[in-house]
PDB file of C-alpha atoms in Angstrom:
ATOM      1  CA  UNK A   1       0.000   0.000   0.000  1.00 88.00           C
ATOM      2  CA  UNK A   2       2.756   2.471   0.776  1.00 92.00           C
ATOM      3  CA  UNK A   3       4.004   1.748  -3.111  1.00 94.00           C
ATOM      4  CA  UNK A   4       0.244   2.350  -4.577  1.00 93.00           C
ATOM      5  CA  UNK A   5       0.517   5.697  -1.968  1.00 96.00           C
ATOM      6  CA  UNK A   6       4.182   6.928  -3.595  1.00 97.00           C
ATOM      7  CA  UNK A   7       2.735   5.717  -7.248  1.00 95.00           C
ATOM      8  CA  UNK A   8      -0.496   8.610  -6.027  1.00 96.00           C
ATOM      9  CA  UNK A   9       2.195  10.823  -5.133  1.00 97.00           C
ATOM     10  CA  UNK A  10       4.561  10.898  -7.630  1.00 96.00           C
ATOM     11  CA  UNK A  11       3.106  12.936 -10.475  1.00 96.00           C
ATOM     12  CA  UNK A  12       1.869  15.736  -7.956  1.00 97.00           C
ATOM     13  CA  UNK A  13       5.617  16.440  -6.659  1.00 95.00           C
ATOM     14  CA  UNK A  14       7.370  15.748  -9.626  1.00 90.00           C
ATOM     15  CA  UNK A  15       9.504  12.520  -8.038  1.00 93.00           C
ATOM     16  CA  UNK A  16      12.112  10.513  -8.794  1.00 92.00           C
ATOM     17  CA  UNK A  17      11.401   7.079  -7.897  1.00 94.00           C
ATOM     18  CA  UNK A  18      13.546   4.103  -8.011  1.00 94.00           C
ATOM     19  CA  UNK A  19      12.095   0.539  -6.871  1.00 94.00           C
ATOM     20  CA  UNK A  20      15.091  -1.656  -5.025  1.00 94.00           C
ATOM     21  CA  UNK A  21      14.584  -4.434  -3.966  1.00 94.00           C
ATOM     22  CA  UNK A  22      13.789  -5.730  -0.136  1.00 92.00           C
ATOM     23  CA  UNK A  23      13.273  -9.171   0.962  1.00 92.00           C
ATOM     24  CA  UNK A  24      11.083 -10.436   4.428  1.00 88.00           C
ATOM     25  CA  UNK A  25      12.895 -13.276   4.171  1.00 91.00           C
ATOM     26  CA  UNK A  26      16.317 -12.394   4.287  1.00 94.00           C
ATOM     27  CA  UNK A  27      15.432  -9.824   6.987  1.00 91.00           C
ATOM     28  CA  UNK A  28      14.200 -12.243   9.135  1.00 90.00           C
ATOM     29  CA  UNK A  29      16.326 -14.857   8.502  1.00 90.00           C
ATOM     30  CA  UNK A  30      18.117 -14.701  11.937  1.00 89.00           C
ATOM     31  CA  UNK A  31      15.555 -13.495  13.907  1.00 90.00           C
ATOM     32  CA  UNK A  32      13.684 -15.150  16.054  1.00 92.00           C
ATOM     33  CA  UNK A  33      10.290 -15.402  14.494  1.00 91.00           C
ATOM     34  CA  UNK A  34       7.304 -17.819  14.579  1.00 92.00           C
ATOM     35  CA  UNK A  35       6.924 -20.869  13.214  1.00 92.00           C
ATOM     36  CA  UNK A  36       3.895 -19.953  11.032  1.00 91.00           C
ATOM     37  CA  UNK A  37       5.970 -16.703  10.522  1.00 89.00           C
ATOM     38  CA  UNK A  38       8.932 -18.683   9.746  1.00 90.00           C
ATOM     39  CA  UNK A  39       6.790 -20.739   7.308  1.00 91.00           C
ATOM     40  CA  UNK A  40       6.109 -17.915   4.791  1.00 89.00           C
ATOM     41  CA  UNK A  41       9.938 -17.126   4.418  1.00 92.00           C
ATOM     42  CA  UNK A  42      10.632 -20.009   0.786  1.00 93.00           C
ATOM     43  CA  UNK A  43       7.563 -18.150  -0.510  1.00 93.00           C
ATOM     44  CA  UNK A  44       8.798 -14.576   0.122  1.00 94.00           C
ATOM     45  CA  UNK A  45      12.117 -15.516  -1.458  1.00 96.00           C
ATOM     46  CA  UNK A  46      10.960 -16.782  -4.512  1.00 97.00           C
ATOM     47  CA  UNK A  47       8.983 -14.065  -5.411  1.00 97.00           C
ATOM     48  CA  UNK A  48      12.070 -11.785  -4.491  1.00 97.00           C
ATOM     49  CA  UNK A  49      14.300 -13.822  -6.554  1.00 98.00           C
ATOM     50  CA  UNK A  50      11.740 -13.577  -9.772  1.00 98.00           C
ATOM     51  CA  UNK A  51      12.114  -9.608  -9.390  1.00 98.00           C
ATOM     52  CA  UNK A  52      15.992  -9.504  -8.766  1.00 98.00           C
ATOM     53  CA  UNK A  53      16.233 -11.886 -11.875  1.00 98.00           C
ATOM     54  CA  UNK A  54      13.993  -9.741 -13.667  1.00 98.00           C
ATOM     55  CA  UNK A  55      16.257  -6.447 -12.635  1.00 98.00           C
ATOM     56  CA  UNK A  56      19.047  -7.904 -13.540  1.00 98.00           C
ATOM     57  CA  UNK A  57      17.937  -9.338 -17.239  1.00 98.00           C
ATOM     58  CA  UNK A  58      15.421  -6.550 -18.357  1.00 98.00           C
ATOM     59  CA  UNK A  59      16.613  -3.627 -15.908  1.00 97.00           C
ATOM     60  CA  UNK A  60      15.183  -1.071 -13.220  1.00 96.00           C
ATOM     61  CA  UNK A  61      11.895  -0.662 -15.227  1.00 96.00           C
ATOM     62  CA  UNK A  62      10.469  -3.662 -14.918  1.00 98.00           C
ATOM     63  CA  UNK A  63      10.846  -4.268 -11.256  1.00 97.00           C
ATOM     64  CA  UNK A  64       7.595  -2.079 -10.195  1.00 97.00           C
ATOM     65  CA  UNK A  65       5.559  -3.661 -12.574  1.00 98.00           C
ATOM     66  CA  UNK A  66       6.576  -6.943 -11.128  1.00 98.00           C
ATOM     67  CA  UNK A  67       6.344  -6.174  -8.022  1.00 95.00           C
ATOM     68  CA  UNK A  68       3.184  -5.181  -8.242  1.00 96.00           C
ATOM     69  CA  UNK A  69       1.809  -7.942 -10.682  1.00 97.00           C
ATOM     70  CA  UNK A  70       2.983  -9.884  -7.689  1.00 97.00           C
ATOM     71  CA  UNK A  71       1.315  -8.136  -5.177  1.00 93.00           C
ATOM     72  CA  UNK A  72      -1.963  -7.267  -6.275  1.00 94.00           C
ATOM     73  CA  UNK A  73      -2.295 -11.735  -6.606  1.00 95.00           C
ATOM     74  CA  UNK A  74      -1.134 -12.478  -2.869  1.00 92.00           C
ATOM     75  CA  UNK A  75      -2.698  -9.262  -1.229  1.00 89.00           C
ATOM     76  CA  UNK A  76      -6.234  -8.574  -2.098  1.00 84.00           C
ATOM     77  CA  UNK A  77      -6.329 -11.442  -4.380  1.00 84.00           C
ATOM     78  CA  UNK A  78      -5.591 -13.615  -1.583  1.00 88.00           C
ATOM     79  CA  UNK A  79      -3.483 -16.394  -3.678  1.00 88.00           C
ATOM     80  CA  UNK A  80      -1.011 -18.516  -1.695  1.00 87.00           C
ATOM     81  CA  UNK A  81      -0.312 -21.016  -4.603  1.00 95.00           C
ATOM     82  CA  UNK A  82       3.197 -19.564  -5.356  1.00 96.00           C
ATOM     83  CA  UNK A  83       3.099 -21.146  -8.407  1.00 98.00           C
ATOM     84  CA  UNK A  84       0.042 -19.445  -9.866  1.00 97.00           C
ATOM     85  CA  UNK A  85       0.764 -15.889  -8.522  1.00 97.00           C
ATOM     86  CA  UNK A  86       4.503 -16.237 -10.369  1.00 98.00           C
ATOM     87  CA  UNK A  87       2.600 -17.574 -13.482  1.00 98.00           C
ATOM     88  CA  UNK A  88       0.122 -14.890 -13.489  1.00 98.00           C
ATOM     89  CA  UNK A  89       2.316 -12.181 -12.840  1.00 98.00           C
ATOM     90  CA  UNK A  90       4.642 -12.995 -15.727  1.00 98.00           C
ATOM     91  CA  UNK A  91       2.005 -13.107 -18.549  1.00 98.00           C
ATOM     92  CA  UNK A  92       0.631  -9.357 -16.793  1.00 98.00           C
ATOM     93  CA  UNK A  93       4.631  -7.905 -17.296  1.00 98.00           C
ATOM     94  CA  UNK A  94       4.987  -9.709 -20.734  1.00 98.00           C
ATOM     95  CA  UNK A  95       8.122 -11.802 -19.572  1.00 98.00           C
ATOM     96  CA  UNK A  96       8.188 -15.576 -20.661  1.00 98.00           C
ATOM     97  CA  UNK A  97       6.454 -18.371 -18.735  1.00 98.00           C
ATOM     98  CA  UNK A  98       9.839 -20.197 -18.122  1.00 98.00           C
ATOM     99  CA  UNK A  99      10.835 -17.121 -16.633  1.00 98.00           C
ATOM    100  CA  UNK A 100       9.761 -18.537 -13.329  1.00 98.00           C
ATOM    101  CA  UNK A 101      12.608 -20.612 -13.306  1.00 98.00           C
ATOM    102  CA  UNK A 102      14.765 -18.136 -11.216  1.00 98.00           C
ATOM    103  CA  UNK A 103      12.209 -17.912  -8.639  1.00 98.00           C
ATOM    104  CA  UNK A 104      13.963 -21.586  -7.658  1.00 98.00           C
ATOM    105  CA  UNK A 105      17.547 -20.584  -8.279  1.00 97.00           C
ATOM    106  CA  UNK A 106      19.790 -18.419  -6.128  1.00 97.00           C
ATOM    107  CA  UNK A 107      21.862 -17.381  -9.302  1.00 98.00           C
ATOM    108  CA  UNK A 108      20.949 -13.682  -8.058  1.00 98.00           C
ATOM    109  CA  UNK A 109      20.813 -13.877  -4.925  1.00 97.00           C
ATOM    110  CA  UNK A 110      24.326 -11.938  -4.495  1.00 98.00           C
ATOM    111  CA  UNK A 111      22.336  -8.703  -6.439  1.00 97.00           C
ATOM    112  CA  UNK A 112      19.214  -8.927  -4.181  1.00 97.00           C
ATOM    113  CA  UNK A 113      20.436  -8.965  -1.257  1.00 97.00           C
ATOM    114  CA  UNK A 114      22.642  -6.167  -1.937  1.00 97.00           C
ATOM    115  CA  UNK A 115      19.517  -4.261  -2.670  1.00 95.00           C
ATOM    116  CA  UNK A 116      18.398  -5.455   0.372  1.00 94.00           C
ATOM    117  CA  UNK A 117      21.423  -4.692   2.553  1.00 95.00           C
ATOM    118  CA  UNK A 118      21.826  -1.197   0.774  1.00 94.00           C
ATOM    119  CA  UNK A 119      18.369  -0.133   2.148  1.00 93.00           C
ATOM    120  CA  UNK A 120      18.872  -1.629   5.461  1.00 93.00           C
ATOM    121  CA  UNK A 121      22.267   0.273   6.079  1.00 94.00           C
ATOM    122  CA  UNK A 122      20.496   3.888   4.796  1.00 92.00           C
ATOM    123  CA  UNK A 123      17.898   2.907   7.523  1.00 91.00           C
ATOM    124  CA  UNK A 124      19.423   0.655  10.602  1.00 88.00           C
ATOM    125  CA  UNK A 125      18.715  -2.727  11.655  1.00 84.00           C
ATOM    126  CA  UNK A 126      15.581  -2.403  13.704  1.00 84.00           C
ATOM    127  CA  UNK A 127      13.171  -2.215  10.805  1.00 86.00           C
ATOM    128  CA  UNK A 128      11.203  -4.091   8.515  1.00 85.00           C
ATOM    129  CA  UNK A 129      10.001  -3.136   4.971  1.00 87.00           C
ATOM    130  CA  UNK A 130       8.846  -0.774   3.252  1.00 91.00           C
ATOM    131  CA  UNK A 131      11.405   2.127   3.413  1.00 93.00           C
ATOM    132  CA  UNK A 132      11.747   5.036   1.933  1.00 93.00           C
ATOM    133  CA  UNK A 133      14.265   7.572   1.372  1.00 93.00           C
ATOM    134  CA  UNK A 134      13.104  11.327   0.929  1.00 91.00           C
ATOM    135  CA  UNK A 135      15.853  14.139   0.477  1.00 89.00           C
ATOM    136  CA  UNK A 136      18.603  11.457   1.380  1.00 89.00           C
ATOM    137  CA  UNK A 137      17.227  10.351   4.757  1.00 92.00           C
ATOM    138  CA  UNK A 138      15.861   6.926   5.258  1.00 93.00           C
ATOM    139  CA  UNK A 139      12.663   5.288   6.933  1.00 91.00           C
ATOM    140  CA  UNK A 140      11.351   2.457   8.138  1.00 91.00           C
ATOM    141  CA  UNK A 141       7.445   3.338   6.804  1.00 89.00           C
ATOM    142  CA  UNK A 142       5.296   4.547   6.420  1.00 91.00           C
ATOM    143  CA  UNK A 143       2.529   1.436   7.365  1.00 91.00           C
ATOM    144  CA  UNK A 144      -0.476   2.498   5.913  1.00 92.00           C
ATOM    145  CA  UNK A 145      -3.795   1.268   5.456  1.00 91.00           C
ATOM    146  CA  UNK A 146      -5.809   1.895   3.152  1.00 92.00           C
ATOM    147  CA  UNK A 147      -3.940   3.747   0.822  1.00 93.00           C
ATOM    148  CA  UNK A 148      -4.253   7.159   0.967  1.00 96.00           C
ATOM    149  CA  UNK A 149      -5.315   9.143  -2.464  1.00 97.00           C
ATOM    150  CA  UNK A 150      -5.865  12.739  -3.623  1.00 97.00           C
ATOM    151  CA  UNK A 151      -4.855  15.661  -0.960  1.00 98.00           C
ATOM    152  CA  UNK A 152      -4.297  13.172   1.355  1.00 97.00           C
ATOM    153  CA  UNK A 153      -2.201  11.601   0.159  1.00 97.00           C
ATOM    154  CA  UNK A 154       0.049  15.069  -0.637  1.00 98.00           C
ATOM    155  CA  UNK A 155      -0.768  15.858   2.890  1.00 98.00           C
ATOM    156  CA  UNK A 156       1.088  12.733   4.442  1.00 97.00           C
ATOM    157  CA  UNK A 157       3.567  12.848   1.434  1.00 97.00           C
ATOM    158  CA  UNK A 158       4.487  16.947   3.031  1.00 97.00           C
ATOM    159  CA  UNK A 159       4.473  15.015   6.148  1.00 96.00           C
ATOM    160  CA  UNK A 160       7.275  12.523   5.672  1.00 95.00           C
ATOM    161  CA  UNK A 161       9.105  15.222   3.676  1.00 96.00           C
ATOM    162  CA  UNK A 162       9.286  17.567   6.523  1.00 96.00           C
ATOM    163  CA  UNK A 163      10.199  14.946   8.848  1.00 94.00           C
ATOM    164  CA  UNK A 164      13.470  14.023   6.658  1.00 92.00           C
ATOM    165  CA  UNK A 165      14.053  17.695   6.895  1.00 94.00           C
ATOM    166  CA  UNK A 166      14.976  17.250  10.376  1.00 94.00           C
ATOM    167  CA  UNK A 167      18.025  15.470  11.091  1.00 91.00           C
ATOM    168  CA  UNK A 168      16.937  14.846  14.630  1.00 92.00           C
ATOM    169  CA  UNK A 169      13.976  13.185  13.508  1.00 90.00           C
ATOM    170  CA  UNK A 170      13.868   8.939  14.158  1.00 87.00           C
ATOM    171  CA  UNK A 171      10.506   7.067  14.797  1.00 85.00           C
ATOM    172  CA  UNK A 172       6.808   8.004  15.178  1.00 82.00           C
ATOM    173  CA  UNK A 173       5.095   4.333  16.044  1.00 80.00           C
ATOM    174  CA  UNK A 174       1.863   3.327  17.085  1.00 81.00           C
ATOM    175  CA  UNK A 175       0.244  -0.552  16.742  1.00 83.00           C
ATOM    176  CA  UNK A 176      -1.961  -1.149  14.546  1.00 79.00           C
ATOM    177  CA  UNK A 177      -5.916  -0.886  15.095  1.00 81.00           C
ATOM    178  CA  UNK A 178      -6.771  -3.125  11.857  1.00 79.00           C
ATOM    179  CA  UNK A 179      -5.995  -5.190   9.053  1.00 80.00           C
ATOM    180  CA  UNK A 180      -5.049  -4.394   6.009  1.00 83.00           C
ATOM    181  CA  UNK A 181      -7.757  -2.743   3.688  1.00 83.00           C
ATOM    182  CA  UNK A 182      -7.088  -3.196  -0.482  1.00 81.00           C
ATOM    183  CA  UNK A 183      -8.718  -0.820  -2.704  1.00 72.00           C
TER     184      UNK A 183
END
Protein backbone atom coordinates (compact mmCIF):
# COMPACT_ATOMS: atom_id res chain seq x y z
CA UNK A 1 0.00 0.00 0.00
CA UNK A 2 2.76 2.47 0.78
CA UNK A 3 4.00 1.75 -3.11
CA UNK A 4 0.24 2.35 -4.58
CA UNK A 5 0.52 5.70 -1.97
CA UNK A 6 4.18 6.93 -3.59
CA UNK A 7 2.74 5.72 -7.25
CA UNK A 8 -0.50 8.61 -6.03
CA UNK A 9 2.19 10.82 -5.13
CA UNK A 10 4.56 10.90 -7.63
CA UNK A 11 3.11 12.94 -10.48
CA UNK A 12 1.87 15.74 -7.96
CA UNK A 13 5.62 16.44 -6.66
CA UNK A 14 7.37 15.75 -9.63
CA UNK A 15 9.50 12.52 -8.04
CA UNK A 16 12.11 10.51 -8.79
CA UNK A 17 11.40 7.08 -7.90
CA UNK A 18 13.55 4.10 -8.01
CA UNK A 19 12.10 0.54 -6.87
CA UNK A 20 15.09 -1.66 -5.02
CA UNK A 21 14.58 -4.43 -3.97
CA UNK A 22 13.79 -5.73 -0.14
CA UNK A 23 13.27 -9.17 0.96
CA UNK A 24 11.08 -10.44 4.43
CA UNK A 25 12.89 -13.28 4.17
CA UNK A 26 16.32 -12.39 4.29
CA UNK A 27 15.43 -9.82 6.99
CA UNK A 28 14.20 -12.24 9.13
CA UNK A 29 16.33 -14.86 8.50
CA UNK A 30 18.12 -14.70 11.94
CA UNK A 31 15.55 -13.50 13.91
CA UNK A 32 13.68 -15.15 16.05
CA UNK A 33 10.29 -15.40 14.49
CA UNK A 34 7.30 -17.82 14.58
CA UNK A 35 6.92 -20.87 13.21
CA UNK A 36 3.89 -19.95 11.03
CA UNK A 37 5.97 -16.70 10.52
CA UNK A 38 8.93 -18.68 9.75
CA UNK A 39 6.79 -20.74 7.31
CA UNK A 40 6.11 -17.91 4.79
CA UNK A 41 9.94 -17.13 4.42
CA UNK A 42 10.63 -20.01 0.79
CA UNK A 43 7.56 -18.15 -0.51
CA UNK A 44 8.80 -14.58 0.12
CA UNK A 45 12.12 -15.52 -1.46
CA UNK A 46 10.96 -16.78 -4.51
CA UNK A 47 8.98 -14.07 -5.41
CA UNK A 48 12.07 -11.78 -4.49
CA UNK A 49 14.30 -13.82 -6.55
CA UNK A 50 11.74 -13.58 -9.77
CA UNK A 51 12.11 -9.61 -9.39
CA UNK A 52 15.99 -9.50 -8.77
CA UNK A 53 16.23 -11.89 -11.88
CA UNK A 54 13.99 -9.74 -13.67
CA UNK A 55 16.26 -6.45 -12.64
CA UNK A 56 19.05 -7.90 -13.54
CA UNK A 57 17.94 -9.34 -17.24
CA UNK A 58 15.42 -6.55 -18.36
CA UNK A 59 16.61 -3.63 -15.91
CA UNK A 60 15.18 -1.07 -13.22
CA UNK A 61 11.89 -0.66 -15.23
CA UNK A 62 10.47 -3.66 -14.92
CA UNK A 63 10.85 -4.27 -11.26
CA UNK A 64 7.59 -2.08 -10.19
CA UNK A 65 5.56 -3.66 -12.57
CA UNK A 66 6.58 -6.94 -11.13
CA UNK A 67 6.34 -6.17 -8.02
CA UNK A 68 3.18 -5.18 -8.24
CA UNK A 69 1.81 -7.94 -10.68
CA UNK A 70 2.98 -9.88 -7.69
CA UNK A 71 1.31 -8.14 -5.18
CA UNK A 72 -1.96 -7.27 -6.28
CA UNK A 73 -2.30 -11.73 -6.61
CA UNK A 74 -1.13 -12.48 -2.87
CA UNK A 75 -2.70 -9.26 -1.23
CA UNK A 76 -6.23 -8.57 -2.10
CA UNK A 77 -6.33 -11.44 -4.38
CA UNK A 78 -5.59 -13.61 -1.58
CA UNK A 79 -3.48 -16.39 -3.68
CA UNK A 80 -1.01 -18.52 -1.70
CA UNK A 81 -0.31 -21.02 -4.60
CA UNK A 82 3.20 -19.56 -5.36
CA UNK A 83 3.10 -21.15 -8.41
CA UNK A 84 0.04 -19.45 -9.87
CA UNK A 85 0.76 -15.89 -8.52
CA UNK A 86 4.50 -16.24 -10.37
CA UNK A 87 2.60 -17.57 -13.48
CA UNK A 88 0.12 -14.89 -13.49
CA UNK A 89 2.32 -12.18 -12.84
CA UNK A 90 4.64 -13.00 -15.73
CA UNK A 91 2.00 -13.11 -18.55
CA UNK A 92 0.63 -9.36 -16.79
CA UNK A 93 4.63 -7.91 -17.30
CA UNK A 94 4.99 -9.71 -20.73
CA UNK A 95 8.12 -11.80 -19.57
CA UNK A 96 8.19 -15.58 -20.66
CA UNK A 97 6.45 -18.37 -18.74
CA UNK A 98 9.84 -20.20 -18.12
CA UNK A 99 10.84 -17.12 -16.63
CA UNK A 100 9.76 -18.54 -13.33
CA UNK A 101 12.61 -20.61 -13.31
CA UNK A 102 14.77 -18.14 -11.22
CA UNK A 103 12.21 -17.91 -8.64
CA UNK A 104 13.96 -21.59 -7.66
CA UNK A 105 17.55 -20.58 -8.28
CA UNK A 106 19.79 -18.42 -6.13
CA UNK A 107 21.86 -17.38 -9.30
CA UNK A 108 20.95 -13.68 -8.06
CA UNK A 109 20.81 -13.88 -4.93
CA UNK A 110 24.33 -11.94 -4.50
CA UNK A 111 22.34 -8.70 -6.44
CA UNK A 112 19.21 -8.93 -4.18
CA UNK A 113 20.44 -8.96 -1.26
CA UNK A 114 22.64 -6.17 -1.94
CA UNK A 115 19.52 -4.26 -2.67
CA UNK A 116 18.40 -5.45 0.37
CA UNK A 117 21.42 -4.69 2.55
CA UNK A 118 21.83 -1.20 0.77
CA UNK A 119 18.37 -0.13 2.15
CA UNK A 120 18.87 -1.63 5.46
CA UNK A 121 22.27 0.27 6.08
CA UNK A 122 20.50 3.89 4.80
CA UNK A 123 17.90 2.91 7.52
CA UNK A 124 19.42 0.66 10.60
CA UNK A 125 18.71 -2.73 11.65
CA UNK A 126 15.58 -2.40 13.70
CA UNK A 127 13.17 -2.22 10.81
CA UNK A 128 11.20 -4.09 8.51
CA UNK A 129 10.00 -3.14 4.97
CA UNK A 130 8.85 -0.77 3.25
CA UNK A 131 11.40 2.13 3.41
CA UNK A 132 11.75 5.04 1.93
CA UNK A 133 14.26 7.57 1.37
CA UNK A 134 13.10 11.33 0.93
CA UNK A 135 15.85 14.14 0.48
CA UNK A 136 18.60 11.46 1.38
CA UNK A 137 17.23 10.35 4.76
CA UNK A 138 15.86 6.93 5.26
CA UNK A 139 12.66 5.29 6.93
CA UNK A 140 11.35 2.46 8.14
CA UNK A 141 7.45 3.34 6.80
CA UNK A 142 5.30 4.55 6.42
CA UNK A 143 2.53 1.44 7.37
CA UNK A 144 -0.48 2.50 5.91
CA UNK A 145 -3.80 1.27 5.46
CA UNK A 146 -5.81 1.90 3.15
CA UNK A 147 -3.94 3.75 0.82
CA UNK A 148 -4.25 7.16 0.97
CA UNK A 149 -5.32 9.14 -2.46
CA UNK A 150 -5.87 12.74 -3.62
CA UNK A 151 -4.86 15.66 -0.96
CA UNK A 152 -4.30 13.17 1.35
CA UNK A 153 -2.20 11.60 0.16
CA UNK A 154 0.05 15.07 -0.64
CA UNK A 155 -0.77 15.86 2.89
CA UNK A 156 1.09 12.73 4.44
CA UNK A 157 3.57 12.85 1.43
CA UNK A 158 4.49 16.95 3.03
CA UNK A 159 4.47 15.01 6.15
CA UNK A 160 7.28 12.52 5.67
CA UNK A 161 9.10 15.22 3.68
CA UNK A 162 9.29 17.57 6.52
CA UNK A 163 10.20 14.95 8.85
CA UNK A 164 13.47 14.02 6.66
CA UNK A 165 14.05 17.70 6.89
CA UNK A 166 14.98 17.25 10.38
CA UNK A 167 18.03 15.47 11.09
CA UNK A 168 16.94 14.85 14.63
CA UNK A 169 13.98 13.19 13.51
CA UNK A 170 13.87 8.94 14.16
CA UNK A 171 10.51 7.07 14.80
CA UNK A 172 6.81 8.00 15.18
CA UNK A 173 5.10 4.33 16.04
CA UNK A 174 1.86 3.33 17.09
CA UNK A 175 0.24 -0.55 16.74
CA UNK A 176 -1.96 -1.15 14.55
CA UNK A 177 -5.92 -0.89 15.10
CA UNK A 178 -6.77 -3.12 11.86
CA UNK A 179 -6.00 -5.19 9.05
CA UNK A 180 -5.05 -4.39 6.01
CA UNK A 181 -7.76 -2.74 3.69
CA UNK A 182 -7.09 -3.20 -0.48
CA UNK A 183 -8.72 -0.82 -2.70
Amino acid sequence: MTSRWVDEVAPHRDLDVTWNIMSLAVLNEDKDVSESYRAFFPRALRYTRLVAAAKELHGQQIVKPLYDALGTRIHPGGSTDADAVIAGALEEVGLPADFARYADTDEYDEPMRASHFAAIERVGNDVGTPVIAVNGTAFFGPVISPTPRGEQALTLWDGVVAAASFDGFFELKRSRTRDPQFD
